[in-house]
Structures are given as C-alpha cells and as structure tokens.
Tab-separated table of C-alpha atoms in Angstrom:
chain	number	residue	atom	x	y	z
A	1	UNK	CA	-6.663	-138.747	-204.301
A	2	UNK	CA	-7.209	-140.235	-200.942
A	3	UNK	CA	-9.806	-138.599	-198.472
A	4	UNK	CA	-9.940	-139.820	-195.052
A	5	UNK	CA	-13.041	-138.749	-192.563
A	6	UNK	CA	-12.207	-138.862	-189.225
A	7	UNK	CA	-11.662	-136.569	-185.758
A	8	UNK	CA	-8.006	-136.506	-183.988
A	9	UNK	CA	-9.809	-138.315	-180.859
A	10	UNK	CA	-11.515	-141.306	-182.971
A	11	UNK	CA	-8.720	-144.305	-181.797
A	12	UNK	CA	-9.372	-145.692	-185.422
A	13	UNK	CA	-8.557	-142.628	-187.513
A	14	UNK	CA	-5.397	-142.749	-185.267
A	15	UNK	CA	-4.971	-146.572	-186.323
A	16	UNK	CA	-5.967	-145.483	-190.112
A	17	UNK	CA	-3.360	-142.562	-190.255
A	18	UNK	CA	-0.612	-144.641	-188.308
A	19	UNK	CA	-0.984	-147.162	-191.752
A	20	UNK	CA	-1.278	-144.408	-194.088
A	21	UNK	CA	2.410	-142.458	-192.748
A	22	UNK	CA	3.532	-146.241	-192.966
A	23	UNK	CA	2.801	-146.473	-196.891
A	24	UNK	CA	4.015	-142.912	-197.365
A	25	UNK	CA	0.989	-141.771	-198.523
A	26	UNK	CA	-0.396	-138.574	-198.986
A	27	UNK	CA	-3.939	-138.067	-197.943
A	28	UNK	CA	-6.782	-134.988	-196.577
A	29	UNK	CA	-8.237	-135.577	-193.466
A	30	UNK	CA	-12.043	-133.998	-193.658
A	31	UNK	CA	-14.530	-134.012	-190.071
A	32	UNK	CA	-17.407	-135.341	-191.076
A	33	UNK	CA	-20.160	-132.734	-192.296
A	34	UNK	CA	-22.502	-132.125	-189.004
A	35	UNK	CA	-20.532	-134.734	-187.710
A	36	UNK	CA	-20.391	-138.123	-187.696
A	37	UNK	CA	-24.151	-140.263	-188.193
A	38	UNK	CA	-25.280	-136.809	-189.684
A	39	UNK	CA	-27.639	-136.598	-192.173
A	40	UNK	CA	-25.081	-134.460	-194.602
A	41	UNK	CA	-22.325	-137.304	-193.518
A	42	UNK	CA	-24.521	-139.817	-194.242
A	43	UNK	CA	-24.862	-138.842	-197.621
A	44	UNK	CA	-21.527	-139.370	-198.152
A	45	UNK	CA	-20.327	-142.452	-196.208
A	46	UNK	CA	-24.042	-144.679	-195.963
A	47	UNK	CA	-23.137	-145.951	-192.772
A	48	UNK	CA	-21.856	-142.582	-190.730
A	49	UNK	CA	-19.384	-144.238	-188.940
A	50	UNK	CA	-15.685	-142.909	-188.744
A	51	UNK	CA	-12.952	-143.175	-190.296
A	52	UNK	CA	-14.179	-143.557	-193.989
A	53	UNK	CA	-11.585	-143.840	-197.032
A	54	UNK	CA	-12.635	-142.101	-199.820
A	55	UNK	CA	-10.712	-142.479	-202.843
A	56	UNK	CA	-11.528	-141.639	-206.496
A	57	UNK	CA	-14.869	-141.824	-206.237
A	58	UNK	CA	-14.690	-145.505	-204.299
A	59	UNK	CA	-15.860	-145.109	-200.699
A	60	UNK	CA	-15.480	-147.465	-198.091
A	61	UNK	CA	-15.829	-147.816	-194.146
A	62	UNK	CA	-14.494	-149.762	-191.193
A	63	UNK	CA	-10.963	-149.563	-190.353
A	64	UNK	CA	-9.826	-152.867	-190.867
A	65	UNK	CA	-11.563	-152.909	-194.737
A	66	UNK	CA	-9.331	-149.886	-195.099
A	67	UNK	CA	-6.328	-151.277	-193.781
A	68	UNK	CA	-6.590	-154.458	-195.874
A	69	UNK	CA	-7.136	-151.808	-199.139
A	70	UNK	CA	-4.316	-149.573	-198.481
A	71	UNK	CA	-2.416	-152.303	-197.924
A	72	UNK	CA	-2.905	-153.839	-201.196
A	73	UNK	CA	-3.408	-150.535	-202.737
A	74	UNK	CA	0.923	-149.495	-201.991
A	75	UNK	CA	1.968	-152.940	-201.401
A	76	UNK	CA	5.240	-151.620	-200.205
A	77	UNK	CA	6.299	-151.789	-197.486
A	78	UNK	CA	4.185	-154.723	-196.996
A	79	UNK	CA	2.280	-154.921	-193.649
A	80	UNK	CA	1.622	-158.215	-193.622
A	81	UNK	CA	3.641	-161.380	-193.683
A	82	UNK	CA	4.541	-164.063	-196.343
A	83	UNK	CA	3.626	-167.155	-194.489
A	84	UNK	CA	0.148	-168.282	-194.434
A	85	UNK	CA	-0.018	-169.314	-191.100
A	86	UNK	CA	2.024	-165.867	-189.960
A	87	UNK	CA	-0.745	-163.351	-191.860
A	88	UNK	CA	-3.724	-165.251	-190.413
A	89	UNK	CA	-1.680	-164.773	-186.762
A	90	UNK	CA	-1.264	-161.153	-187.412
A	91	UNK	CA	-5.682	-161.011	-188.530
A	92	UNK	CA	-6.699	-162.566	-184.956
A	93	UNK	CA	-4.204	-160.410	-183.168
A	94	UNK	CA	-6.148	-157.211	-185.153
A	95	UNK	CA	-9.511	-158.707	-184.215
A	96	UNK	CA	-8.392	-159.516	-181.043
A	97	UNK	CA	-7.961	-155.783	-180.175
A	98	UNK	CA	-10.830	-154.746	-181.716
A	99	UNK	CA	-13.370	-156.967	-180.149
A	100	UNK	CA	-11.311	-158.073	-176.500
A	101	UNK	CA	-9.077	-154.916	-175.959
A	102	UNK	CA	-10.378	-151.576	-177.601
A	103	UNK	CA	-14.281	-152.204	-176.271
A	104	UNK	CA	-13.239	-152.233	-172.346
A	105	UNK	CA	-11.316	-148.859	-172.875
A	106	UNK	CA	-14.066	-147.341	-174.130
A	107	UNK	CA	-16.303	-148.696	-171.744
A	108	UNK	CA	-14.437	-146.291	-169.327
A	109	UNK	CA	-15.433	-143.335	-171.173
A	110	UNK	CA	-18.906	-142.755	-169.168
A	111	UNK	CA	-16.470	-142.850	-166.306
A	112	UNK	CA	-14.301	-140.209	-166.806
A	113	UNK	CA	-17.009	-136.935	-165.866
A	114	UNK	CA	-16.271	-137.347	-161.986
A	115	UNK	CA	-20.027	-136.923	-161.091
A	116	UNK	CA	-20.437	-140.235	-162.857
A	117	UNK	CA	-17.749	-142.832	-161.939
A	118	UNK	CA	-18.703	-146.148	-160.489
A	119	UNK	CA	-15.517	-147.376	-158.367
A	120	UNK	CA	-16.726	-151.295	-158.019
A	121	UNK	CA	-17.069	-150.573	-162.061
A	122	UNK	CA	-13.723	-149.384	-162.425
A	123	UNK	CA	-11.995	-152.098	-160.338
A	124	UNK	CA	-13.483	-154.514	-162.443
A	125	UNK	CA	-13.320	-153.450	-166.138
A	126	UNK	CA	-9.364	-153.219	-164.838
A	127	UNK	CA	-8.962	-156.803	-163.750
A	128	UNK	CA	-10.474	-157.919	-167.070
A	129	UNK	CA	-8.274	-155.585	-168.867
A	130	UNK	CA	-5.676	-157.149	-166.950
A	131	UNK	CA	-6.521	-160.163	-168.040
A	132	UNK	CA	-6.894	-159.731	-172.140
A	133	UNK	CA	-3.364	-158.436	-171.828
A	134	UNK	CA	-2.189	-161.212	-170.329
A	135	UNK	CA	-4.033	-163.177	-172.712
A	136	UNK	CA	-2.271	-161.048	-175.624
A	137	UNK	CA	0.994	-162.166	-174.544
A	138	UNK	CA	0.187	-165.662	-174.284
A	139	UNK	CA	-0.613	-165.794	-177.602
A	140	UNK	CA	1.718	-163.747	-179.297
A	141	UNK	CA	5.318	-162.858	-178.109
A	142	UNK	CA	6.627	-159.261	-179.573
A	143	UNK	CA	9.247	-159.373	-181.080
A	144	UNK	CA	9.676	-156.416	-180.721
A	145	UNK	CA	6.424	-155.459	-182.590
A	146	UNK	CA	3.741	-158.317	-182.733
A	147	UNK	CA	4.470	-159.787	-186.095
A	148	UNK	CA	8.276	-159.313	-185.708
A	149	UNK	CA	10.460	-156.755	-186.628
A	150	UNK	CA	8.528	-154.929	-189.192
A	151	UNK	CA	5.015	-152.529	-188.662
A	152	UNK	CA	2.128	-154.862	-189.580
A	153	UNK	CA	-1.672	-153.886	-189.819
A	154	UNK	CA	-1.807	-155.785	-186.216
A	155	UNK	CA	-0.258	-153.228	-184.403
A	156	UNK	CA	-2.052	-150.016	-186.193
A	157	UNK	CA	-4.686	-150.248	-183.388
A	158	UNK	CA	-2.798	-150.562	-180.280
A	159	UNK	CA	-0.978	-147.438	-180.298
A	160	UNK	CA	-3.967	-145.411	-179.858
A	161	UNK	CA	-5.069	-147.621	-177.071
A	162	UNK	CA	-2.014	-147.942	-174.931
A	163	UNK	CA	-2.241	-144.067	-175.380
A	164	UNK	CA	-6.285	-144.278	-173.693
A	165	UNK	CA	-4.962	-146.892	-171.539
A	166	UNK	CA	-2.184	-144.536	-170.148
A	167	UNK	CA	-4.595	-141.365	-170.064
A	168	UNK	CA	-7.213	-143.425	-168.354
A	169	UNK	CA	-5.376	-144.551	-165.758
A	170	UNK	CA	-3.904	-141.099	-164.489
A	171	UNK	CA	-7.692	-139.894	-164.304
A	172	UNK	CA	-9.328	-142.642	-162.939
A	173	UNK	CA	-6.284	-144.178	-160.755
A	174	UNK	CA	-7.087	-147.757	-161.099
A	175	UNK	CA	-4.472	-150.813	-160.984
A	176	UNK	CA	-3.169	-152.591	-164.000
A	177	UNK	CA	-0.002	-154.367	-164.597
A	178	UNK	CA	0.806	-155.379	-168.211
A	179	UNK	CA	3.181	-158.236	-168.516
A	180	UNK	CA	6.780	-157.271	-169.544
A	181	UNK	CA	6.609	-158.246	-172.822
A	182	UNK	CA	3.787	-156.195	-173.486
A	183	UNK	CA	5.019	-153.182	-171.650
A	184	UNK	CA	8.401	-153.691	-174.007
A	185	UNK	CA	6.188	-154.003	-177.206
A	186	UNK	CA	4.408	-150.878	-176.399
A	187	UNK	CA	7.624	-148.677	-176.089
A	188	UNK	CA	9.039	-150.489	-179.346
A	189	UNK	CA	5.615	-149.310	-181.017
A	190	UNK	CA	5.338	-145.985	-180.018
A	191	UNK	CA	9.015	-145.292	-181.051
A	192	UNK	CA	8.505	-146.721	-184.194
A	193	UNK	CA	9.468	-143.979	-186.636
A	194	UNK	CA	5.521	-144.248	-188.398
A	195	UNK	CA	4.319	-144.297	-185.085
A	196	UNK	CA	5.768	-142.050	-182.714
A	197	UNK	CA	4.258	-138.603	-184.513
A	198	UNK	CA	0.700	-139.642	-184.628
A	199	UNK	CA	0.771	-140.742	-181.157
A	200	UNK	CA	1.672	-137.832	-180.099
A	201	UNK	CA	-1.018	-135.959	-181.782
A	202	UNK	CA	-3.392	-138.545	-180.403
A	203	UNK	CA	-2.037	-138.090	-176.368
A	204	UNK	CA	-2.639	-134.335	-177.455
A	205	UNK	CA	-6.206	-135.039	-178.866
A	206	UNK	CA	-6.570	-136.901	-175.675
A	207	UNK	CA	-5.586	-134.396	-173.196
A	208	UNK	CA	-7.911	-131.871	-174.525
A	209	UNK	CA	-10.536	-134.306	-174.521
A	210	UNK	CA	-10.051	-135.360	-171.333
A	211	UNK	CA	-9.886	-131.446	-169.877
A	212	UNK	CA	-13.234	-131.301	-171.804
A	213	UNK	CA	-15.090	-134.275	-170.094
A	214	UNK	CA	-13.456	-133.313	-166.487
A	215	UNK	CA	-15.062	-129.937	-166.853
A	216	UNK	CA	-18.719	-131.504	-167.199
C-alpha cells in the first residue's frame, strides 16, 4: 500500500503524483496531521517536509528519493534511459530545476499579497528566470519531452512550475520570453496523457491559492 503526504498546492506532490499516474499506480493521498513540520506529522515523517512516500511500513522523504524508488519499485514504463551518459543527462536536468528553476518561482510567492510586492524585485527575479531557461535549452534540446520521446523523472517537476510560472505572471505582469523550444516542450508536457490531468488539478489548486493570497 502506497501512502503519499502532500497538499494539491505543494509543486512536488504535483511532481510525485505526475510519476505515480505514469507507473499506474494506485496510491492515498493523506494532508499531513496539523500540517506539515507539525509535531503529530513529525511523528510520522522525522523530517516534516512534504511529499513523504509511505509504503509498507518504509517511509521516506524528498521528492527526488521517491522518484528514484518508484521508479525502481514498477520498473515499467521505465523513466529513465538505457545509456549511461543519457540517465546522468536526465539527473542534472532534475537537479537543475530543483536548485536553478523551482527556487526563483517561489521566491515570488512573498510577492503575490499586493500590499507587499517589490517591482525592482520582480523585474529582476524575471530576467534571471529568463536566463535559467535559456540556459535549459542550451543544454538540453526537447525532443519533444527532455529525454526524448518518452516521460522521464526529468520532466515530473516542470509541469507544476510552468503552471506557477503561467499563474505568476498574470498576477504580477512581469516580462519573460522562453525560447521556442522550451515553450514547445512545455505544451508537449502538459498534453502528455500522465500529465495533462494533474496539471489541471494543480492550475485549480493554484487559482484558489492565488484568490486566497490576493485577498490578504
């Protein structure tokens, strides 16, 4: 039995249940008791964060851990490549997101109330988003997802955040041009057929958050 804790806004319990549709799996989504960092969460998953995998008894954290275990867990369809060189490619382009893309979204999220926006802040957390896509497509050419034609655990965590990107930019109306490729490889992923329902859910979980944080 597979238990996943997470919330329909986290970006990686989006990423998490993206991989988990993939596999076919069947799994319960749980909130976190008290939420998550609680003490009563805590108890359960040591480190509080979200999502956790919890799965006979065997608990584990961090979203890329998980993807890596599910992955080996239902090897089929596999979601990474054969070659060597190809499945380390497919690890930077994860960690790449994680740790270039994913932390500059969020860093918009203390912008969103309108009594708190910074406009000189907003300009430039664009221009270096801007410039990590850019980056993104010099280093990897979709095709049409980023490891070729099949889902791979690289993509899992950009559908959320070309769904922020999108929401983010009709609040806070700021400039940013992704290169072609990338604007093609984000269509191709949120059409893919594993894809297309949990991003929807997420743009919903997204809306209502963002009514939430509008109204103060």
């Amino acid at each position: 039995m597979l238990v996943l804790y997470d919330l329909a806004i986290s970006s990686y319990g989006c990423k998490t249940r993206i991989l988990l549709r993939h596999k076919g799996l069947e799994w319960t989504s749980l909130a976190p008791p008290d939420g998550y960092g609680s003490p009563a969460y805590c108890k359960i998953v040591p480190s509080g964060t979200i999502p956790a995998l919890v799965h006979d008894g065997f608990t584990l954290g961090e979203s890329d851990a998980i993807a890596e275990y599910v992955n080996e867990l239902a090897p089929e369809p596999a979601m990474l490549p054969e070659a060597i060189k190809e499945r380390a490619m497919a690890r930077a382009l994860s960690r790449f997101h994680d740790t270039r893309i994913e932390p500059l979204l969020r860093a918009y999220f203390g912008q969103v109330a309108p009594t708190n926006r910074n406009v000189d802040f907003i300009a430039e957390n664009a221009a270096l988003l801007e410039r990590r896509f850019l980056q993104l497509a010099e280093i990897q050419t979709p095709s049409p997802l980023l490891t070729g034609a099949d889902l791979s655990l690289a993509d899992c965590g950009f559908a959320p955040s070309f769904a922020i990107l999108d929401c983010l930019q009709g609040l806070l109306e700021f400039d940013l041009t992704l290169p072609a490729s990338i604007k093609a490889y984000q269509a191709s992923l949120c059409a893919h057929p594993s894809v297309k329902d949990e991003y929807a859910d997420y743009v919903k979980a997204l809306d209502e958050w963002a009514v939430a944080k509008m109204a103060g």
